[in-house]
Amino acid sequence: MRQAQEDPYQRRSAQVYAAADRAGSGSVATPRPVLYDAVLLDRDGTLIEDVPYNGDPEKVRPVPGARAALDRLRAAGLRLAVVTNQSGLARGYFTGEQMRAVHARVEELLGRFDAWLICPHDDADGCDCRKPAPGMVYAAARELGTTASRCVLVGDIGRDVAAALAAGAAGVLVPTPVTRPEEIAAAGWVATDLPAAVAEILRRQQAVQPSAAPTEPVRTALVVRSDSAGDVLVTGPAIRAVAAGAQRVVLLCGPRGRAAADLLPGVDEIIEHPLPWIDPTPGPVDPEAMRSLTARLGAVGADQAVVFTSFHQSALPLALLLRMAGIDRIAAISDDYPGSLLDIRHRVPVGVPEPERALSLAAAAGHRLPDGDEPVLRLRRDAVPPRPADVGDPGYVVLHPGSDASSRACPPEVATRIVGALTDAGHRVLVTGGPDERAITARVAAAGGTDLGGRTDLAGLAAIVADASAVVVGNTGPAHLAAAAGVPVVSLFAPTVPFGQWGPYRVPTVRLGDAAAPCRDTRAASCPVPGHPCLSGIDPDEVVDALRTLAVSGGGGR
Ligand SMILES: [Zn+2]
């Protein structure tokens, strides 16, 4: 299976000014931070005030608080690089010598950077380095001795965030008065200014790092994630963290998440039971079923329970059952007052990616991912079957138009046109869907793709996704299967929930769709707006361009 950090870019034409004596010279005694090794910073409008095509060191003005913020990052052991588009170089608005004088002045005012990445090209050059292309992010990561997914990029416009996402890095938008509203709407992570961005980077880094080991050793941990396949998949890193600190892990999941639970590393045993207060279409609470669940949970003999929930769910009803089952160490995220139901009541700000949100709860319960295990989604290799031979060689594009929630599904007519455009551009397209989506996949695939609707269960779909060049999909389970396989995603993301929390995690991604559509943050399961405008406006050529940005070429290669 493909690893998350595949890097299709050579350095090619990005100009790299590395401080090679610094890269790789970090402290060896401290454990590797869980999330980030490096922070990449846009220059104009982010570090210093934007003076168009500036070749004059005297005009360099840092943004307020920049020096202190950067020094906080340095003190935390993070490496720093500047990644900047400077098309004025190619256009002759300033010379290389003038630019170097400007950068010397920047370092005089803001301290030393470990690398400078500069794209001298214009949009018309079609280079791989000019943001929103991800080339400079890959090159910076390489210069700093790390990988793109262990970097976070801070910038002031949509191009910065898009370049970060396309490389699988995190992207923070720090808007200025010139940042367009649609760029702010599309960004998954927005900070008010550079010091606030830095504070949140450091907070997130710290939050997944336990301050202390569990007070008593954990023999059996009961972990819980009800809800659907995608929810279970994004909890995987946190479950691996618990598994690293416990001898045995028992997972309680719901029927809709069972197939995903079977794919997770670190799980020794699964208990499947619906929790009516979690399900979007809940059945009645049957006292007898609750008594039998409580007895089953008691029989687990867990000495710790960690209850993972989505931000709109309450862990407290289950915590009561766990108490009744005799479990006396319970950790969960709860904004509601838990009284004596929780031993560790954890709280998380909005906007944190779900995998990190769960990892931070695991950390609060005393667990962290072991060194060598990256905070990425992963699947058990032995749980994924061989890919069916008749789908052809690897290198195809998977288009998955459906979703459990129709508000997050790609409209069939749009998906049909996407298949046509991809086929015209030389891509082989496999159209996937569940047994109840056969009519849609047949209709969509008729535009030139291969219809695999109803052919696979979740594990079989994981096998097909793992050998894809890219997956084109809404905010639904297969996006997380792609992330788990390190396969780039073109995310047709309906904004019913925040992209920053639910976007494909730590995998090269291009986000499409109207992020400011009226369904934004409604959590609606079926689209509340006539015409499903957030996704119906996607131009199929945007998908073709997105694949190019992700270095996925037509004709089967990548
Ligand atoms: Zn360039």
XYZ file of C-alpha atoms and ligand atoms in Angstrom:
559
model
C 0.000 0.000 0.000
C 1.214 3.457 -0.831
C 2.734 5.555 1.913
C 1.408 8.994 2.727
C 4.636 10.767 1.964
C 5.150 9.923 -1.643
C 6.677 12.956 -3.246
C 6.170 13.214 -6.979
C 8.081 16.458 -7.266
C 11.697 16.949 -8.030
C 13.035 20.287 -6.989
C 13.062 21.372 -10.616
C 12.969 25.124 -10.853
C 12.226 26.373 -7.346
C 15.201 28.344 -6.109
C 16.354 26.970 -2.804
C 18.493 28.917 -0.402
C 19.080 26.460 2.397
C 20.919 26.941 5.615
C 22.184 23.391 5.373
C 24.264 23.614 8.514
C 21.088 23.973 10.526
C 18.814 21.416 8.907
C 19.023 18.141 10.805
C 20.915 19.624 13.733
C 17.945 19.681 16.097
C 17.987 18.331 19.603
C 18.349 14.562 19.760
C 17.298 14.051 23.364
C 13.656 15.159 23.163
C 11.083 12.812 21.597
C 9.915 13.759 18.158
C 6.893 16.037 18.282
C 3.733 14.232 17.227
C 2.394 16.671 14.633
C 4.900 19.114 13.153
C 8.634 19.504 12.560
C 8.513 22.743 10.623
C 6.537 25.895 9.927
C 6.596 27.371 6.432
C 5.777 31.043 6.102
C 4.639 33.108 3.186
C 6.606 36.382 2.987
C 4.554 39.326 1.725
C 1.462 40.055 3.801
C 2.331 37.294 6.279
C 5.807 38.019 7.705
C 6.230 41.537 6.387
C 3.898 44.181 5.045
C 3.181 43.685 1.374
C 5.090 46.223 -0.726
C 4.506 45.053 -4.317
C 7.705 43.993 -6.132
C 9.886 45.413 -3.395
C 13.628 45.464 -4.062
C 14.453 47.957 -1.319
C 15.580 46.648 2.113
C 14.592 49.965 3.694
C 10.932 49.232 2.924
C 10.844 45.974 4.890
C 8.292 46.263 7.734
C 7.507 43.159 9.810
C 3.861 42.550 10.713
C 3.085 43.248 14.395
C 4.380 40.617 16.776
C 6.265 38.693 14.077
C 9.659 38.495 15.788
C 8.290 37.262 19.119
C 5.997 34.759 17.400
C 8.817 33.312 15.297
C 11.056 33.089 18.335
C 8.353 31.046 20.102
C 8.432 28.568 17.202
C 12.245 28.431 17.286
C 12.230 27.886 21.037
C 9.812 24.973 20.550
C 12.349 23.324 18.234
C 10.408 23.926 15.025
C 12.373 24.684 11.869
C 11.331 27.673 9.806
C 11.279 28.275 6.067
C 9.976 31.066 3.885
C 8.035 29.990 0.782
C 7.337 32.938 -1.467
C 6.133 33.679 -4.990
C 8.381 36.413 -6.435
C 7.352 36.755 -10.064
C 8.911 40.243 -10.067
C 12.266 38.512 -10.362
C 11.450 37.024 -13.763
C 9.721 40.208 -14.862
C 12.798 42.269 -14.060
C 11.097 44.480 -11.442
C 14.033 43.784 -9.132
C 17.306 41.886 -9.370
C 18.376 38.772 -7.512
C 20.866 40.912 -5.644
C 18.152 43.321 -4.511
C 15.995 40.396 -3.400
C 18.844 38.946 -1.365
C 19.334 42.338 0.269
C 15.631 42.369 1.163
C 15.930 38.882 2.646
C 19.027 39.843 4.614
C 17.002 42.708 6.074
C 14.127 40.316 6.866
C 16.526 38.057 8.784
C 18.043 41.068 10.542
C 14.585 42.017 11.810
C 12.992 38.589 12.285
C 15.884 36.228 12.925
C 17.320 33.464 10.825
C 15.244 31.100 8.701
C 16.413 27.549 8.025
C 15.526 27.748 4.329
C 14.246 30.190 1.725
C 12.183 28.859 -1.170
C 11.521 31.311 -3.945
C 9.482 30.873 -7.101
C 10.586 33.446 -9.700
C 7.913 32.469 -12.235
C 4.598 33.860 -13.373
C 1.316 31.934 -13.683
C 1.869 31.694 -17.429
C 5.107 29.744 -16.926
C 3.173 26.730 -15.656
C 5.933 25.827 -13.183
C 5.547 23.349 -10.317
C 6.668 25.808 -7.659
C 4.436 28.872 -7.909
C 1.753 28.602 -5.217
C -0.957 27.182 -5.375
C 1.240 24.427 -6.853
C 2.749 22.370 -4.037
C 6.341 22.231 -5.353
C 7.850 24.694 -2.860
C 6.147 22.946 0.070
C 7.709 19.629 -0.939
C 11.079 21.304 -1.543
C 10.985 23.131 1.798
C 10.137 19.933 3.652
C 13.057 18.204 1.980
C 15.447 21.058 2.785
C 14.352 20.927 6.412
C 14.848 17.190 6.667
C 11.179 16.298 7.046
C 8.098 15.518 4.997
C 5.313 17.788 3.789
C 2.679 16.293 6.113
C 4.855 17.239 9.102
C 4.789 20.896 8.004
C 2.261 23.646 8.588
C 2.208 26.623 6.230
C 1.028 30.093 7.245
C -0.079 32.501 4.536
C -2.424 35.372 3.825
C -4.207 34.256 0.648
C -5.967 31.191 -0.739
C -2.950 30.241 -2.872
C -0.904 29.635 0.261
C -3.462 27.326 1.845
C -4.077 25.525 -1.455
C -0.338 24.855 -1.908
C -0.120 23.447 1.613
C -3.137 21.168 1.146
C -1.946 19.962 -2.255
C 1.240 18.723 -0.578
C -0.587 17.143 2.372
C 0.629 19.845 4.768
C -1.588 21.840 7.103
C -2.417 25.393 6.027
C -3.306 28.361 8.208
C -4.854 31.431 6.630
C -4.125 34.761 8.299
C -6.355 37.117 6.332
C -5.455 40.711 5.529
C -7.813 43.322 4.072
C -6.941 42.060 0.568
C -7.798 38.412 1.303
C -10.947 37.499 -0.611
C -14.005 36.357 1.408
C -14.264 33.106 -0.585
C -10.652 32.310 0.316
C -11.469 32.785 3.987
C -14.587 30.605 3.635
C -12.609 27.823 1.936
C -9.768 27.728 4.454
C -10.052 24.999 7.053
C -7.918 26.874 9.578
C -8.070 30.668 9.972
C -6.188 32.778 12.530
C -6.613 36.485 13.192
C -2.915 37.334 12.920
C 0.528 35.736 12.863
C 0.948 35.556 16.659
C -2.489 33.885 16.937
C -1.551 31.369 14.210
C 1.664 30.545 16.058
C -0.134 30.182 19.378
C -2.610 27.714 17.865
C 0.154 25.712 16.105
C 1.947 25.334 19.435
C -1.290 24.571 21.281
C -2.237 21.806 18.839
C 1.272 20.377 18.991
C 1.124 20.322 22.791
C -2.413 18.972 22.987
C -1.525 15.584 21.490
C 1.424 15.150 23.851
C 0.477 13.714 27.275
C 1.780 15.722 30.209
C 2.039 12.501 32.226
C 1.653 8.758 31.716
C -1.496 7.123 33.158
C -1.263 7.001 36.937
C -1.779 3.238 36.892
C -0.874 0.858 34.051
C -3.725 0.107 31.681
C -4.308 -3.595 31.075
C -7.553 -3.361 29.133
C -8.732 -0.128 27.556
C -12.278 0.202 26.264
C -12.388 2.729 23.423
C -15.649 3.906 21.919
C -16.528 5.433 18.574
C -20.099 5.069 17.487
C -21.419 6.521 14.237
C -20.387 5.769 10.653
C -17.340 4.408 8.827
C -15.668 7.777 8.318
C -15.989 8.630 12.013
C -14.365 5.349 12.995
C -11.547 5.772 10.449
C -10.574 9.272 11.643
C -10.381 7.972 15.225
C -7.779 5.413 14.154
C -4.642 7.384 15.160
C -6.051 7.964 18.657
C -6.943 4.295 19.036
C -3.364 3.378 18.040
C -2.129 5.793 20.698
C -4.281 4.063 23.334
C -3.113 0.668 22.034
C 0.501 1.753 22.541
C -0.236 2.305 26.231
C -2.581 -0.602 26.957
C -2.145 -4.348 26.815
C -5.553 -4.935 25.237
C -7.971 -2.656 23.386
C -11.687 -3.372 23.045
C -13.608 -1.106 20.656
C -17.312 -0.400 21.051
C -18.762 0.748 17.715
C -22.167 1.002 16.080
C -23.454 -1.119 13.182
C -22.687 1.622 10.653
C -19.062 1.778 11.748
C -18.423 -1.941 12.103
C -16.825 -2.503 8.695
C -14.387 0.354 9.365
C -13.653 -0.931 12.866
C -12.550 -4.228 11.326
C -9.886 -2.301 9.367
C -8.261 -0.488 12.300
C -4.833 -1.460 13.626
C -4.537 -1.738 17.405
C -7.987 -3.172 18.082
C -8.033 -6.587 19.775
C -11.782 -7.078 20.082
C -14.925 -5.358 18.808
C -18.300 -4.962 20.484
C -20.981 -3.793 18.054
C -24.019 -2.114 19.535
C -26.131 0.867 18.445
C -26.220 3.900 20.735
C -29.607 5.528 20.061
C -28.493 8.958 21.303
C -25.746 9.062 18.644
C -27.597 7.815 15.555
C -29.026 10.499 13.237
C -32.135 8.338 12.741
C -32.289 6.757 16.166
C -34.418 3.859 17.201
C -36.154 3.950 20.589
C -34.129 3.382 23.751
C -34.911 -0.196 24.725
C -34.243 -0.677 28.451
C -33.536 -4.380 27.986
C -30.966 -3.658 25.243
C -29.300 -1.076 27.473
C -29.153 -3.530 30.375
C -27.582 -6.152 28.134
C -25.071 -3.611 26.743
C -24.130 -2.558 30.270
C -23.559 -6.194 31.222
C -21.390 -6.746 28.141
C -19.335 -3.636 28.882
C -18.896 -4.777 32.466
C -17.624 -8.148 31.266
C -14.812 -6.424 29.347
C -13.055 -5.789 32.655
C -11.659 -2.484 31.370
C -9.549 -0.451 33.755
C -9.896 2.615 31.537
C -12.519 3.802 29.045
C -11.901 6.508 26.434
C -15.108 7.688 24.769
C -14.511 9.376 21.406
C -17.289 11.530 20.013
C -17.885 14.043 17.261
C -18.117 17.681 18.311
C -21.926 17.690 18.284
C -22.335 14.447 20.269
C -22.500 13.884 23.994
C -20.392 11.226 25.682
C -22.366 11.475 28.892
C -25.197 8.943 28.336
C -22.640 6.241 27.612
C -20.468 7.408 30.504
C -23.411 6.657 32.805
C -23.682 3.114 31.410
C -19.918 2.685 31.809
C -20.206 3.749 35.448
C -23.027 1.243 35.917
C -20.742 -1.354 34.285
C -18.212 -0.659 37.038
C -15.578 1.207 35.008
C -13.964 3.781 37.248
C -11.565 5.632 34.901
C -13.486 7.333 32.093
C -12.188 10.024 29.737
C -14.226 11.978 27.189
C -14.603 15.360 25.558
C -17.526 17.195 27.127
C -18.555 20.818 27.078
C -21.564 19.833 29.184
C -20.907 19.584 32.901
C -20.174 15.881 33.539
C -20.509 15.812 37.328
C -19.117 12.488 38.494
C -19.568 10.730 35.144
C -16.049 11.513 33.875
C -12.650 11.283 35.527
C -10.996 13.160 32.703
C -13.174 15.833 31.188
C -11.362 17.097 28.112
C -12.273 20.127 26.042
C -11.213 21.038 22.503
C -11.743 24.280 20.569
C -13.759 24.093 17.351
C -11.913 23.649 14.081
C -9.382 21.020 15.123
C -9.137 18.095 12.658
C -11.093 15.102 13.994
C -8.017 12.822 14.117
C -6.161 15.415 16.237
C -9.203 16.080 18.364
C -9.302 12.375 19.209
C -5.508 12.204 19.666
C -5.748 15.054 22.165
C -8.306 13.076 24.189
C -6.012 10.046 24.113
C -3.214 12.332 25.337
C -5.394 13.661 28.140
C -5.911 10.006 29.125
C -2.122 9.542 29.168
C -1.480 8.026 25.732
C 0.579 9.165 22.748
C 1.489 7.675 19.413
C 4.816 5.879 19.733
C 7.812 7.312 17.889
C 7.770 5.926 14.390
C 3.975 5.930 14.106
C 2.880 9.027 12.216
C -0.443 10.674 13.104
C -1.998 9.539 9.829
C -4.967 7.297 9.113
C -3.933 3.676 8.625
C -5.613 0.359 7.862
C -4.659 -3.162 8.861
C -2.904 -4.659 5.859
C -4.268 -8.116 6.620
C -7.833 -6.787 6.593
C -7.687 -5.397 3.050
C -8.245 -8.059 0.366
C -6.372 -8.185 -2.948
C -7.668 -5.771 -5.573
C -9.956 -7.527 -8.093
C -7.934 -8.323 -11.217
C -10.597 -7.112 -13.629
C -10.360 -3.454 -12.583
C -7.095 -3.171 -14.507
C -3.656 -1.949 -13.544
C -3.052 0.657 -10.834
C -3.066 4.261 -11.938
C -6.792 4.797 -12.402
C -8.835 7.593 -10.844
C -11.662 6.554 -8.510
C -14.803 8.674 -8.586
C -17.170 7.971 -5.688
C -20.281 10.103 -6.240
C -22.465 8.946 -3.346
C -22.613 9.467 0.401
C -24.710 8.232 3.321
C -25.843 11.838 3.684
C -27.269 13.128 0.406
C -26.206 16.680 1.343
C -22.598 15.556 0.958
C -23.037 13.547 -2.268
C -21.956 14.852 -5.652
C -25.035 15.524 -7.814
C -25.178 12.696 -10.408
C -25.288 15.100 -13.349
C -22.103 16.808 -12.110
C -20.417 13.455 -11.498
C -21.388 12.364 -15.003
C -19.777 15.432 -16.545
C -16.667 14.905 -14.379
C -16.305 11.366 -15.754
C -16.551 12.743 -19.279
C -13.940 15.437 -18.660
C -11.534 13.042 -16.943
C -11.904 10.489 -19.733
C -11.277 13.187 -22.334
C -8.115 14.146 -20.441
C -6.833 10.584 -20.708
C -7.723 9.278 -17.247
C -9.114 5.805 -16.605
C -12.046 6.268 -14.243
C -13.566 3.693 -11.890
C -16.940 4.694 -10.451
C -17.579 3.203 -7.025
C -20.620 3.065 -4.774
C -22.503 0.880 -2.355
C -25.199 -1.669 -3.236
C -27.906 0.972 -2.837
C -26.082 3.361 -5.170
C -26.030 1.116 -8.239
C -28.454 3.248 -10.229
C -26.301 6.342 -9.699
C -22.979 4.646 -10.454
C -24.389 3.078 -13.633
C -25.629 6.449 -14.833
C -22.381 8.235 -13.956
C -20.091 5.542 -15.373
C -21.990 5.586 -18.675
C -20.081 8.782 -19.502
C -16.906 6.754 -20.006
C -15.953 5.123 -16.706
C -16.102 1.578 -15.364
C -19.077 0.920 -13.093
C -18.112 -0.834 -9.850
C -21.324 0.117 -8.024
C -22.294 -2.519 -5.464
C -19.212 -4.628 -6.262
C -17.308 -3.999 -3.019
C -17.708 -3.928 0.717
C -15.660 -1.320 2.616
C -12.518 -3.478 2.718
C -12.817 -4.216 -0.995
C -13.261 -0.522 -1.690
C -10.135 0.167 0.387
C -8.210 -2.222 -1.873
C -9.380 -0.422 -5.016
C -8.714 3.018 -3.536
C -5.201 2.011 -2.430
C -4.065 1.481 -6.027
C -5.689 4.631 -7.405
C -3.693 7.663 -8.554
C -6.325 9.848 -6.931
C -9.846 9.695 -5.547
C -12.547 12.217 -6.443
C -15.057 12.118 -3.610
C -17.290 14.147 -1.319
C -16.993 14.368 2.444
C -17.645 10.687 3.083
C -15.946 7.454 4.135
C -13.924 6.734 0.965
C -12.144 10.112 1.352
C -10.738 8.749 4.600
C -9.876 5.412 2.965
C -7.833 7.419 0.455
C -6.128 9.342 3.263
C -5.318 6.026 4.952
C -3.683 4.786 1.748
C -1.821 8.053 1.083
C -3.762 8.520 -2.160
C -4.396 12.169 -3.178
C -7.962 13.412 -2.915
C -9.968 15.846 -4.994
C -12.460 16.735 -2.283
C -15.917 17.785 -3.496
C -16.607 19.152 -0.044
C -20.115 20.257 0.936
C -19.614 22.775 3.742
C -22.314 21.315 6.031
C -19.524 20.605 8.535
C -16.178 22.433 8.847
C -13.548 21.448 6.283
C -10.861 21.995 8.899
C -12.346 19.206 10.997
C -13.475 16.781 8.311
C -11.252 17.392 5.282
C -9.008 14.495 4.188
C -6.268 14.336 6.815
C -2.555 14.641 5.996
C -2.878 13.601 2.368
C -2.440 15.785 -0.731
C -5.839 17.385 -1.310
C -7.523 19.909 -3.550
C -10.789 21.265 -2.211
C -13.561 22.113 -4.696
C -17.126 23.377 -4.241
C -18.649 26.545 -2.843
C -17.445 26.802 0.754
C -19.753 29.745 1.442
C -22.971 28.062 0.257
C -26.017 28.511 2.533
C -25.755 24.917 3.789
C -22.516 25.902 5.566
C -22.261 24.521 9.109
C -25.878 23.293 9.098
C -24.829 19.621 9.566
C -27.814 18.870 7.330
C -28.064 15.255 6.155
C -30.090 16.271 3.116
C -29.369 19.527 1.347
C -31.496 22.357 2.757
C -30.938 24.558 -0.311
C -32.726 24.006 -3.656
C -30.335 22.859 -6.367
C -27.581 21.670 -3.989
C -25.525 24.769 -4.968
C -22.394 23.963 -2.944
C -21.492 21.114 -5.319
C -23.664 21.608 -8.410
C -21.537 24.574 -9.490
C -18.332 22.518 -9.804
C -16.895 22.773 -13.310
C -15.546 19.369 -14.440
C -12.450 21.133 -15.783
C -11.654 22.141 -12.182
C -11.337 18.434 -11.377
C -8.984 17.925 -14.342
C -6.895 20.896 -13.161
C -6.920 19.597 -9.584
C -5.458 16.283 -10.731
C -2.736 18.191 -12.566
C -1.972 20.140 -9.369
C -1.720 16.813 -7.548
C 0.712 15.585 -10.238
C -1.731 12.916 -11.402
C -1.422 12.644 -15.151
C -3.856 11.134 -17.619
C -2.822 7.912 -19.296
C -2.405 5.955 -16.088
C 0.822 7.448 -14.714
C 1.281 9.874 -11.906
Zn 7.937 28.638 -10.057
